[in-house]
Amino acid sequence: MRKYTTIILLLWFMHLPAVTIYPKHEVRAAWLTTIYGLDWPSIHAGGLRAQKRQQIELCRLLDELKAANFNTILFQTRLRGDVIYPSEIEPFNETITGKSALTPTYDPLAFAIEECHKRGMEIHAWMVTIPIGTQKHVQSLGSSSLPRRNPLLCKLYQQEWYLNPGQPEVKTYLASLVNEVVSRYDVDGIHFDYIRYPDHPENFPDEATYRSYSRGESLSTWRRNNITVIVRTLYNEVKALKPWVKVSSSPLGKFSDTFRYSSHGWNAYYTVYQNAQAWLREGIQDMLFPMMYFSGNNFFPFALDWKEKSYGRYVVPGLGIYFLDPKEKDWSLDEIQRQIYFTRSTQLAGQAYYRAGFIQANIKRLTDELTTNFYAYPALLPAFSWLDKVPPTSPTSPIKIDRGESIFLSWKPSTDNDLRIAPYYTVYASDSYPVDTDRAENIVETRISNNNYTYTCRYQWEQKTYFAITASDRYGNESKALQIEN
């Protein structure tokens, strides 16, 4: 059976669809990696001038992602037991200033949130969860390092420090970090990375913890439950604070063996104790970004497995575009093209790319391919209807003024059933009336959130005669359109 299914998949992908369908709703995400300055920043902010250069550099990267019609930034916020925002819990990572625990004069996370929202993109705080760093890194943090401040939570394994998932206080500690970010910042999501045991954890030194807390469970079941308890705790922490903030994680790309194909002994469930499909079934994740950095039949059967067991939540495969680099595996571009076609044909929720720097570098002309083909038009995020399913009221009282080289639009604001969050707006344009707001081709701008409820369409939209405006809430529910005639 597995061999038969594999042959079918291979035959299907020898004949890629000739016509691109532009979905209106799709997650288009990029991991923006700050550790070691891999994507940003390339310079340390030792003074005000350098900080300004950092900010300009980040804006340039976000501009390029916006131009490629990305709508979600997974912004690395917690790195290895340290962070890139002023925290009362953990020290600053050295990537910003060049010195561990040295705080810059601006808040990089607040700046990134403001700039993403200006561009109509969501920003999810990407938090590396269990790893704390190498011995060298921990020593560089001195007395502010977690192993020095709270050694009960930590274990040294293979020359690296980790939180011990079996220690009950670990979930409370991580929840405090989540609380700090969600309560202080207007993030759209919290994204957990490495929420698992280390690679090859057979000898992870948790024997004493296991004896104290296992209650008769096997070691593998106990470890798996430890991770699930952490996931559940953090999900509930976010929802208690701001239920519209999406919660996601990035498990290993292969959940387990499938009847279609073997995971060759390396997978989320058995190897690192991530029962991620059970998280979806229980409803303690809104979205998963499995790290599917594979090619051929090491990708397609496992992506299909995630889809079939998503339990109504969203799965967004992470594509390993760094393997396009000749210094890595030198993949051909059509490997990523096939993966995008597959995610769309199987109605997965979108695509995520590791990492943003390779989009900016236009590796193997991937970014050209996205902007001219797959992502030629913007896309809205899908609605998270299990969190809230009531759309805002439609905007009213439209005004349209033709200013020659631009068209000015204004409207009266909408209201939402959740009074804590103001709706934001999408503008559509077409040369036919009424404007078809189901077509991605008609989207002009997304996530307009200025307080004046106005938008100026530039010269490129002068040829469009008719406009429409919708309101959306932070859950992605969209109102009926306000159609604007001449």
Tab-separated table of C-alpha atoms in Angstrom:
chain	number	residue	atom	x	y	z
A	1	MET	CA	0.000	0.000	0.000
A	2	ARG	CA	2.781	2.414	0.893
A	3	LYS	CA	4.598	1.732	-2.379
A	4	TYR	CA	1.386	2.230	-4.401
A	5	THR	CA	0.634	5.565	-2.721
A	6	THR	CA	4.208	6.711	-3.249
A	7	ILE	CA	3.995	5.997	-6.984
A	8	ILE	CA	0.747	7.969	-7.201
A	9	LEU	CA	2.354	10.959	-5.496
A	10	LEU	CA	5.350	10.868	-7.808
A	11	LEU	CA	3.162	10.649	-10.929
A	12	TRP	CA	0.988	13.524	-9.729
A	13	PHE	CA	3.977	15.792	-9.233
A	14	MET	CA	5.420	15.038	-12.650
A	15	HIS	CA	2.450	17.041	-13.981
A	16	LEU	CA	2.284	20.300	-12.065
A	17	PRO	CA	-0.783	22.499	-12.576
A	18	ALA	CA	-0.280	24.977	-15.413
A	19	VAL	CA	-2.613	27.603	-13.954
A	20	THR	CA	-1.979	29.325	-10.653
A	21	ILE	CA	-5.001	29.875	-8.422
A	22	TYR	CA	-4.700	32.890	-6.164
A	23	PRO	CA	-6.274	32.118	-2.783
A	24	LYS	CA	-7.834	34.983	-0.892
A	25	HIS	CA	-6.974	33.376	2.460
A	26	GLU	CA	-3.502	31.980	3.029
A	27	VAL	CA	-0.818	32.135	5.708
A	28	ARG	CA	2.420	33.382	4.143
A	29	ALA	CA	4.980	33.401	6.903
A	30	ALA	CA	8.719	33.849	7.266
A	31	TRP	CA	10.894	33.057	10.260
A	32	LEU	CA	12.906	36.219	10.951
A	33	THR	CA	15.917	34.897	12.829
A	34	THR	CA	17.756	37.174	15.244
A	35	ILE	CA	20.135	34.670	16.861
A	36	TYR	CA	23.678	35.420	15.651
A	37	GLY	CA	22.078	38.131	13.480
A	38	LEU	CA	21.284	35.505	10.842
A	39	ASP	CA	18.501	37.594	9.300
A	40	TRP	CA	18.761	40.710	11.447
A	41	PRO	CA	20.631	42.693	12.684
A	42	SER	CA	23.872	42.578	10.730
A	43	ILE	CA	25.475	45.216	12.989
A	44	HIS	CA	25.555	45.774	16.722
A	45	ALA	CA	23.914	48.864	18.156
A	46	GLY	CA	26.704	50.357	20.214
A	47	GLY	CA	25.380	53.886	19.842
A	48	LEU	CA	22.450	55.897	18.537
A	49	ARG	CA	23.738	55.974	14.960
A	50	ALA	CA	24.182	52.198	14.883
A	51	GLN	CA	20.723	51.709	16.379
A	52	LYS	CA	19.249	53.833	13.606
A	53	ARG	CA	21.056	51.677	11.053
A	54	GLN	CA	19.592	48.580	12.712
A	55	GLN	CA	16.113	50.033	12.429
A	56	ILE	CA	16.582	50.999	8.779
A	57	GLU	CA	17.872	47.500	8.054
A	58	LEU	CA	14.827	45.889	9.637
A	59	CYS	CA	12.473	48.216	7.752
A	60	ARG	CA	14.178	47.311	4.477
A	61	LEU	CA	13.726	43.605	5.168
A	62	LEU	CA	10.070	44.075	6.093
A	63	ASP	CA	9.526	46.193	2.978
A	64	GLU	CA	10.842	43.382	0.807
A	65	LEU	CA	8.644	40.796	2.524
A	66	LYS	CA	5.657	43.109	2.159
A	67	ALA	CA	6.439	43.601	-1.554
A	68	ALA	CA	6.392	39.806	-1.912
A	69	ASN	CA	2.924	39.768	-0.267
A	70	PHE	CA	3.949	37.999	2.931
A	71	ASN	CA	1.433	38.541	5.728
A	72	THR	CA	3.022	36.926	8.812
A	73	ILE	CA	6.397	37.481	10.468
A	74	LEU	CA	7.644	34.962	13.037
A	75	PHE	CA	10.009	37.289	14.887
A	76	GLN	CA	12.595	35.591	17.103
A	77	THR	CA	12.042	37.160	20.513
A	78	ARG	CA	13.442	34.642	23.013
A	79	LEU	CA	16.675	33.058	21.832
A	80	ARG	CA	18.627	30.922	24.309
A	81	GLY	CA	17.606	31.827	27.829
A	82	ASP	CA	17.712	35.506	26.843
A	83	VAL	CA	15.516	37.928	24.908
A	84	ILE	CA	15.553	41.003	22.661
A	85	TYR	CA	13.163	43.173	24.640
A	86	PRO	CA	13.569	44.809	28.077
A	87	SER	CA	12.557	41.985	30.395
A	88	GLU	CA	12.257	41.709	34.128
A	89	ILE	CA	12.882	37.962	33.854
A	90	GLU	CA	15.715	37.299	31.388
A	91	PRO	CA	18.720	39.300	30.123
A	92	PHE	CA	19.166	40.891	26.709
A	93	ASN	CA	20.773	38.744	24.053
A	94	GLU	CA	24.062	40.024	22.660
A	95	THR	CA	22.789	40.098	19.069
A	96	ILE	CA	21.478	43.666	19.484
A	97	THR	CA	24.326	45.472	21.285
A	98	GLY	CA	27.200	43.016	20.871
A	99	LYS	CA	27.435	42.410	24.619
A	100	SER	CA	25.419	39.934	26.660
A	101	ALA	CA	22.868	41.460	29.021
A	102	LEU	CA	23.576	44.986	27.681
A	103	THR	CA	20.296	46.796	26.992
A	104	PRO	CA	19.973	49.109	23.950
A	105	THR	CA	18.229	52.457	24.158
A	106	TYR	CA	15.297	51.247	22.079
A	107	ASP	CA	12.977	48.259	22.318
A	108	PRO	CA	13.546	46.015	19.271
A	109	LEU	CA	10.339	44.035	19.806
A	110	ALA	CA	8.166	47.148	20.123
A	111	PHE	CA	9.829	48.602	17.028
A	112	ALA	CA	9.270	45.396	15.018
A	113	ILE	CA	5.601	45.262	16.039
A	114	GLU	CA	5.015	48.858	14.981
A	115	GLU	CA	6.732	48.376	11.639
A	116	CYS	CA	4.967	45.091	10.838
A	117	HIS	CA	1.575	46.603	11.614
A	118	LYS	CA	2.371	49.657	9.466
A	119	ARG	CA	2.807	47.246	6.574
A	120	GLY	CA	-0.360	45.289	7.278
A	121	MET	CA	1.517	42.198	8.457
A	122	GLU	CA	0.971	40.124	11.572
A	123	ILE	CA	3.881	39.595	13.921
A	124	HIS	CA	4.169	36.513	16.129
A	125	ALA	CA	6.727	36.488	18.941
A	126	TRP	CA	8.888	33.435	18.233
A	127	MET	CA	10.131	32.002	21.521
A	128	VAL	CA	12.738	29.237	21.678
A	129	THR	CA	11.397	27.263	24.607
A	130	ILE	CA	13.540	24.499	26.137
A	131	PRO	CA	17.190	25.214	25.117
A	132	ILE	CA	19.166	27.680	27.247
A	133	GLY	CA	22.442	27.649	25.325
A	134	THR	CA	25.971	26.344	25.310
A	135	GLN	CA	28.157	26.492	28.376
A	136	LYS	CA	30.046	29.381	26.778
A	137	HIS	CA	26.834	31.313	26.215
A	138	VAL	CA	25.564	30.682	29.733
A	139	GLN	CA	28.910	31.773	31.197
A	140	SER	CA	28.760	34.987	29.166
A	141	LEU	CA	25.486	35.883	30.909
A	142	GLY	CA	27.110	35.510	34.314
A	143	SER	CA	24.841	35.761	37.332
A	144	SER	CA	21.842	36.667	35.151
A	145	SER	CA	21.873	33.272	33.414
A	146	LEU	CA	19.048	30.897	34.215
A	147	PRO	CA	21.298	28.052	35.469
A	148	ARG	CA	22.786	30.497	37.989
A	149	ARG	CA	19.471	32.076	38.985
A	150	ASN	CA	17.395	28.903	39.132
A	151	PRO	CA	19.479	25.727	38.821
A	152	LEU	CA	16.528	23.533	39.844
A	153	LEU	CA	14.947	24.117	36.428
A	154	CYS	CA	18.027	23.341	34.339
A	155	LYS	CA	20.019	20.365	33.092
A	156	LEU	CA	23.379	20.215	31.340
A	157	TYR	CA	23.317	17.681	28.523
A	158	GLN	CA	25.986	17.127	25.867
A	159	GLN	CA	27.682	20.407	26.755
A	160	GLU	CA	24.473	22.449	26.423
A	161	TRP	CA	21.973	23.697	28.966
A	162	TYR	CA	18.242	22.933	28.768
A	163	LEU	CA	15.176	23.467	30.863
A	164	ASN	CA	14.074	20.163	32.360
A	165	PRO	CA	10.534	19.533	31.022
A	166	GLY	CA	9.809	17.065	33.821
A	167	GLN	CA	10.305	19.673	36.539
A	168	PRO	CA	6.830	21.077	37.301
A	169	GLU	CA	8.131	24.601	37.916
A	170	VAL	CA	9.367	24.831	34.310
A	171	LYS	CA	5.884	25.393	32.926
A	172	THR	CA	5.326	28.163	35.468
A	173	TYR	CA	8.593	29.840	34.519
A	174	LEU	CA	7.803	29.720	30.809
A	175	ALA	CA	4.284	31.007	31.498
A	176	SER	CA	5.799	34.041	33.222
A	177	LEU	CA	7.776	34.855	30.070
A	178	VAL	CA	4.690	34.429	27.906
A	179	ASN	CA	2.696	36.626	30.261
A	180	GLU	CA	5.349	39.328	30.034
A	181	VAL	CA	5.278	39.430	26.228
A	182	VAL	CA	1.527	39.105	25.726
A	183	SER	CA	0.536	41.581	28.424
A	184	ARG	CA	3.077	44.243	27.382
A	185	TYR	CA	3.045	43.996	23.607
A	186	ASP	CA	0.468	44.074	20.819
A	187	VAL	CA	1.658	40.825	19.244
A	188	ASP	CA	-0.674	38.887	16.973
A	189	GLY	CA	0.665	35.517	18.010
A	190	ILE	CA	3.067	33.557	20.196
A	191	HIS	CA	5.118	30.938	18.378
A	192	PHE	CA	6.975	28.231	20.317
A	193	ASP	CA	10.098	26.664	18.854
A	194	TYR	CA	12.008	23.694	20.289
A	195	ILE	CA	9.150	22.865	22.653
A	196	ARG	CA	10.509	19.349	22.970
A	197	TYR	CA	13.316	17.244	24.366
A	198	PRO	CA	16.809	17.588	22.862
A	199	ASP	CA	17.855	15.532	19.869
A	200	HIS	CA	18.931	12.044	20.901
A	201	PRO	CA	17.533	12.369	24.441
A	202	GLU	CA	18.140	8.768	25.500
A	203	ASN	CA	20.548	9.822	28.236
A	204	PHE	CA	18.975	13.147	29.156
A	205	PRO	CA	19.676	13.433	32.917
A	206	ASP	CA	16.118	13.434	34.259
A	207	GLU	CA	16.228	10.188	36.261
A	208	ALA	CA	15.583	11.847	39.610
A	209	THR	CA	12.732	13.920	38.211
A	210	TYR	CA	11.241	10.809	36.640
A	211	ARG	CA	11.345	8.939	39.951
A	212	SER	CA	9.652	11.860	41.721
A	213	TYR	CA	6.874	12.640	39.246
A	214	SER	CA	6.262	9.732	36.844
A	215	ARG	CA	3.464	8.039	38.850
A	216	GLY	CA	4.106	4.705	37.181
A	217	GLU	CA	4.187	5.944	33.595
A	218	SER	CA	6.814	4.672	31.194
A	219	LEU	CA	9.662	7.101	30.560
A	220	SER	CA	8.521	7.858	26.999
A	221	THR	CA	4.884	8.431	28.020
A	222	TRP	CA	5.955	10.611	30.932
A	223	ARG	CA	8.234	12.730	28.762
A	224	ARG	CA	5.553	13.108	26.105
A	225	ASN	CA	3.047	14.195	28.753
A	226	ASN	CA	5.547	16.675	30.200
A	227	ILE	CA	5.747	18.514	26.881
A	228	THR	CA	1.974	18.436	26.436
A	229	VAL	CA	1.441	19.884	29.922
A	230	ILE	CA	3.780	22.763	29.042
A	231	VAL	CA	1.955	23.360	25.752
A	232	ARG	CA	-1.416	23.341	27.518
A	233	THR	CA	-0.217	25.701	30.255
A	234	LEU	CA	1.190	28.229	27.807
A	235	TYR	CA	-1.875	28.116	25.565
A	236	ASN	CA	-4.160	28.786	28.507
A	237	GLU	CA	-1.891	31.588	29.720
A	238	VAL	CA	-2.169	33.395	26.395
A	239	LYS	CA	-5.929	32.934	26.093
A	240	ALA	CA	-6.547	34.187	29.628
A	241	LEU	CA	-4.778	37.428	28.726
A	242	LYS	CA	-5.746	38.054	25.102
A	243	PRO	CA	-7.843	35.347	23.432
A	244	TRP	CA	-7.235	36.813	19.956
A	245	VAL	CA	-3.486	36.160	20.172
A	246	LYS	CA	-2.807	33.035	18.112
A	247	VAL	CA	-0.711	30.268	19.626
A	248	SER	CA	1.441	28.041	17.455
A	249	SER	CA	4.550	25.897	17.525
A	250	SER	CA	7.010	24.285	15.129
A	251	PRO	CA	7.257	20.524	15.748
A	252	LEU	CA	9.536	18.258	13.780
A	253	GLY	CA	8.270	17.913	10.227
A	254	LYS	CA	7.507	14.210	10.455
A	255	PHE	CA	5.022	13.392	13.192
A	256	SER	CA	5.515	9.625	13.025
A	257	ASP	CA	5.540	6.770	10.552
A	258	THR	CA	2.565	6.736	8.199
A	259	PHE	CA	1.078	3.921	6.169
A	260	ARG	CA	2.347	5.817	3.124
A	261	TYR	CA	5.962	6.246	4.131
A	262	SER	CA	8.396	5.636	6.970
A	263	SER	CA	9.927	8.427	9.022
A	264	HIS	CA	13.141	6.385	9.215
A	265	GLY	CA	13.200	6.530	12.996
A	266	TRP	CA	13.378	10.328	13.323
A	267	ASN	CA	10.114	12.015	14.130
A	268	ALA	CA	8.295	14.246	16.572
A	269	TYR	CA	6.349	11.618	18.491
A	270	TYR	CA	8.990	9.001	19.278
A	271	THR	CA	12.291	10.867	19.027
A	272	VAL	CA	11.692	14.156	20.859
A	273	TYR	CA	8.344	13.387	22.565
A	274	GLN	CA	6.128	15.936	20.768
A	275	ASN	CA	2.561	14.625	20.594
A	276	ALA	CA	1.675	17.537	18.332
A	277	GLN	CA	-1.346	15.966	16.642
A	278	ALA	CA	-2.859	15.428	20.088
A	279	TRP	CA	-2.327	19.134	20.766
A	280	LEU	CA	-4.455	19.897	17.725
A	281	ARG	CA	-7.090	17.380	18.786
A	282	GLU	CA	-7.273	18.852	22.299
A	283	GLY	CA	-7.432	22.389	20.919
A	284	ILE	CA	-4.326	23.718	22.679
A	285	GLN	CA	-2.773	25.017	19.466
A	286	ASP	CA	-4.334	27.353	16.942
A	287	MET	CA	-1.742	26.627	14.316
A	288	LEU	CA	1.229	24.347	13.688
A	289	PHE	CA	4.264	25.161	11.539
A	290	PRO	CA	5.915	21.707	11.218
A	291	MET	CA	9.523	22.041	10.112
A	292	MET	CA	9.240	20.113	6.858
A	293	TYR	CA	12.726	20.784	5.582
A	294	PHE	CA	12.680	17.750	3.308
A	295	SER	CA	12.434	16.956	-0.394
A	296	GLY	CA	10.421	14.506	-2.484
A	297	ASN	CA	8.608	11.749	-0.653
A	298	ASN	CA	10.117	12.845	2.616
A	299	PHE	CA	7.808	15.871	2.276
A	300	PHE	CA	4.545	14.981	0.519
A	301	PRO	CA	3.257	11.984	2.535
A	302	PHE	CA	4.025	13.681	5.843
A	303	ALA	CA	2.422	16.970	4.818
A	304	LEU	CA	-0.690	14.994	3.901
A	305	ASP	CA	-0.585	13.260	7.268
A	306	TRP	CA	-0.597	16.625	9.060
A	307	LYS	CA	-3.558	17.747	6.966
A	308	GLU	CA	-5.569	14.591	7.632
A	309	LYS	CA	-5.038	14.910	11.385
A	310	SER	CA	-5.350	18.664	11.845
A	311	TYR	CA	-8.732	18.447	13.663
A	312	GLY	CA	-9.970	21.716	12.225
A	313	ARG	CA	-6.922	23.747	13.214
A	314	TYR	CA	-4.433	25.232	10.764
A	315	VAL	CA	-1.263	23.502	9.608
A	316	VAL	CA	1.306	25.569	7.724
A	317	PRO	CA	4.273	23.496	6.502
A	318	GLY	CA	7.649	25.104	7.035
A	319	LEU	CA	9.678	24.945	3.815
A	320	GLY	CA	13.446	24.645	4.091
A	321	ILE	CA	14.435	27.192	1.478
A	322	TYR	CA	17.940	27.411	2.942
A	323	PHE	CA	18.555	24.106	1.157
A	324	LEU	CA	18.416	26.026	-2.129
A	325	ASP	CA	21.777	27.479	-1.133
A	326	PRO	CA	24.678	25.796	-2.995
A	327	LYS	CA	26.513	25.750	0.346
A	328	GLU	CA	23.729	23.574	1.764
A	329	LYS	CA	22.030	20.977	-0.485
A	330	ASP	CA	21.764	23.064	-3.654
A	331	TRP	CA	18.124	22.132	-4.278
A	332	SER	CA	16.626	23.228	-7.559
A	333	LEU	CA	13.834	25.791	-7.379
A	334	ASP	CA	11.219	23.345	-8.641
A	335	GLU	CA	11.486	21.431	-5.346
A	336	ILE	CA	9.954	24.406	-3.504
A	337	GLN	CA	7.495	25.037	-6.352
A	338	ARG	CA	6.135	21.501	-6.028
A	339	GLN	CA	5.799	21.885	-2.281
A	340	ILE	CA	3.796	25.098	-2.653
A	341	TYR	CA	1.531	23.484	-5.247
A	342	PHE	CA	1.014	20.534	-2.921
A	343	THR	CA	0.116	22.645	0.114
A	344	ARG	CA	-2.482	24.460	-1.961
A	345	SER	CA	-3.901	21.383	-3.665
A	346	THR	CA	-4.373	19.649	-0.295
A	347	GLN	CA	-5.838	22.831	1.254
A	348	LEU	CA	-3.235	23.254	3.941
A	349	ALA	CA	-3.402	26.731	5.461
A	350	GLY	CA	-0.342	28.193	3.750
A	351	GLN	CA	3.422	28.147	3.724
A	352	ALA	CA	6.218	29.304	6.015
A	353	TYR	CA	9.820	29.807	4.964
A	354	TYR	CA	13.002	29.260	6.891
A	355	ARG	CA	14.333	31.832	6.792
A	356	ALA	CA	13.609	35.482	5.878
A	357	GLY	CA	17.158	36.250	4.779
A	358	PHE	CA	16.856	33.819	1.888
A	359	ILE	CA	13.694	35.582	0.723
A	360	GLN	CA	15.565	38.872	0.854
A	361	ALA	CA	18.512	37.333	-1.022
A	362	ASN	CA	16.166	36.010	-3.735
A	363	ILE	CA	17.876	32.633	-3.486
A	364	LYS	CA	17.611	30.728	-6.805
A	365	ARG	CA	15.209	33.558	-7.846
A	366	LEU	CA	12.623	32.202	-5.414
A	367	THR	CA	11.348	35.660	-4.474
A	368	ASP	CA	10.859	36.538	-8.146
A	369	GLU	CA	8.845	33.338	-8.536
A	370	LEU	CA	6.692	34.164	-5.517
A	371	THR	CA	5.943	37.744	-6.541
A	372	THR	CA	5.184	36.973	-10.189
A	373	ASN	CA	3.401	33.683	-9.698
A	374	PHE	CA	2.354	32.238	-6.346
A	375	TYR	CA	2.069	35.502	-4.388
A	376	ALA	CA	1.196	37.893	-7.198
A	377	TYR	CA	-1.638	39.301	-5.067
A	378	PRO	CA	-2.091	39.832	-1.341
A	379	ALA	CA	-3.884	37.288	0.838
A	380	LEU	CA	-5.785	37.638	4.092
A	381	LEU	CA	-5.249	35.271	6.972
A	382	PRO	CA	-7.987	32.677	7.471
A	383	ALA	CA	-10.513	33.173	10.252
A	384	PHE	CA	-9.831	31.457	13.576
A	385	SER	CA	-13.509	30.692	14.074
A	386	TRP	CA	-13.030	28.442	17.125
A	387	LEU	CA	-11.866	31.547	19.006
A	388	ASP	CA	-14.600	33.880	17.761
A	389	LYS	CA	-16.912	33.684	14.767
A	390	VAL	CA	-18.756	37.021	14.892
A	391	PRO	CA	-17.540	39.547	12.283
A	392	PRO	CA	-17.547	43.288	12.914
A	393	THR	CA	-20.270	45.489	11.514
A	394	SER	CA	-19.634	46.861	8.048
A	395	PRO	CA	-18.058	50.299	7.740
A	396	THR	CA	-20.450	53.064	6.690
A	397	SER	CA	-20.642	56.594	5.212
A	398	PRO	CA	-18.036	56.277	2.442
A	399	ILE	CA	-16.359	59.261	0.848
A	400	LYS	CA	-14.340	58.974	-2.349
A	401	ILE	CA	-12.326	61.900	-3.725
A	402	ASP	CA	-10.362	61.696	-6.986
A	403	ARG	CA	-7.169	63.726	-6.568
A	404	GLY	CA	-5.745	63.070	-10.002
A	405	GLU	CA	-2.720	60.981	-9.116
A	406	SER	CA	-4.439	59.321	-6.179
A	407	ILE	CA	-7.868	58.473	-4.836
A	408	PHE	CA	-8.793	59.350	-1.259
A	409	LEU	CA	-11.218	57.101	0.638
A	410	SER	CA	-12.738	57.567	4.075
A	411	TRP	CA	-15.444	55.842	6.088
A	412	LYS	CA	-16.984	55.639	9.520
A	413	PRO	CA	-15.602	52.868	11.721
A	414	SER	CA	-17.068	49.468	12.408
A	415	THR	CA	-17.762	47.935	15.800
A	416	ASP	CA	-16.973	44.459	17.041
A	417	ASN	CA	-18.500	42.185	19.652
A	418	ASP	CA	-15.122	42.138	21.447
A	419	LEU	CA	-14.835	45.751	22.581
A	420	ARG	CA	-11.192	45.325	23.650
A	421	ILE	CA	-9.958	45.277	20.064
A	422	ALA	CA	-10.621	47.730	17.258
A	423	PRO	CA	-11.378	46.301	13.817
A	424	TYR	CA	-9.026	46.865	10.913
A	425	TYR	CA	-9.894	47.303	7.265
A	426	THR	CA	-9.245	45.871	3.817
A	427	VAL	CA	-9.645	47.914	0.644
A	428	TYR	CA	-10.636	46.259	-2.639
A	429	ALA	CA	-10.749	47.775	-6.128
A	430	SER	CA	-12.162	46.645	-9.442
A	431	ASP	CA	-13.348	47.954	-12.778
A	432	SER	CA	-16.726	46.266	-12.309
A	433	TYR	CA	-19.487	46.878	-9.778
A	434	PRO	CA	-20.074	45.511	-7.252
A	435	VAL	CA	-16.473	44.735	-6.407
A	436	ASP	CA	-15.992	40.995	-5.959
A	437	THR	CA	-14.335	40.781	-2.546
A	438	ASP	CA	-13.825	37.024	-2.888
A	439	ARG	CA	-11.093	37.557	-5.481
A	440	ALA	CA	-7.547	38.076	-4.246
A	441	GLU	CA	-6.836	39.997	-7.442
A	442	ASN	CA	-9.055	42.815	-6.160
A	443	ILE	CA	-7.243	43.328	-2.842
A	444	VAL	CA	-5.538	46.735	-2.728
A	445	GLU	CA	-4.429	46.971	0.898
A	446	THR	CA	-4.840	44.900	4.046
A	447	ARG	CA	-5.009	45.598	7.750
A	448	ILE	CA	-5.545	49.347	7.619
A	449	SER	CA	-5.727	50.402	11.235
A	450	ASN	CA	-5.165	54.147	11.374
A	451	ASN	CA	-7.538	56.071	13.583
A	452	ASN	CA	-8.716	58.395	10.830
A	453	TYR	CA	-10.385	55.589	8.859
A	454	THR	CA	-8.941	56.869	5.624
A	455	TYR	CA	-6.845	55.424	2.841
A	456	THR	CA	-5.171	57.034	-0.160
A	457	CYS	CA	-4.806	54.812	-3.227
A	458	ARG	CA	-1.764	55.723	-5.274
A	459	TYR	CA	-1.597	56.383	-9.006
A	460	GLN	CA	-1.313	52.707	-9.943
A	461	TRP	CA	-4.941	52.206	-8.921
A	462	GLU	CA	-6.252	55.178	-10.890
A	463	GLN	CA	-7.676	52.901	-13.571
A	464	LYS	CA	-9.898	51.119	-11.049
A	465	THR	CA	-13.351	52.644	-10.987
A	466	TYR	CA	-15.017	50.960	-8.033
A	467	PHE	CA	-13.908	50.308	-4.492
A	468	ALA	CA	-15.113	48.285	-1.511
A	469	ILE	CA	-14.107	48.257	2.138
A	470	THR	CA	-14.505	45.497	4.721
A	471	ALA	CA	-13.762	45.358	8.438
A	472	SER	CA	-12.046	42.411	10.116
A	473	ASP	CA	-11.467	41.582	13.754
A	474	ARG	CA	-8.265	40.195	15.256
A	475	TYR	CA	-9.645	36.676	14.834
A	476	GLY	CA	-9.860	37.119	11.051
A	477	ASN	CA	-13.660	37.407	10.784
A	478	GLU	CA	-14.540	39.747	7.899
A	479	SER	CA	-17.633	41.899	7.607
A	480	LYS	CA	-19.834	42.336	4.574
A	481	ALA	CA	-18.424	44.844	2.135
A	482	LEU	CA	-19.198	48.518	1.950
A	483	GLN	CA	-19.451	49.050	-1.805
A	484	ILE	CA	-18.461	52.483	-3.094
A	485	GLU	CA	-19.951	53.705	-6.348
A	486	ASN	CA	-18.653	56.660	-8.348
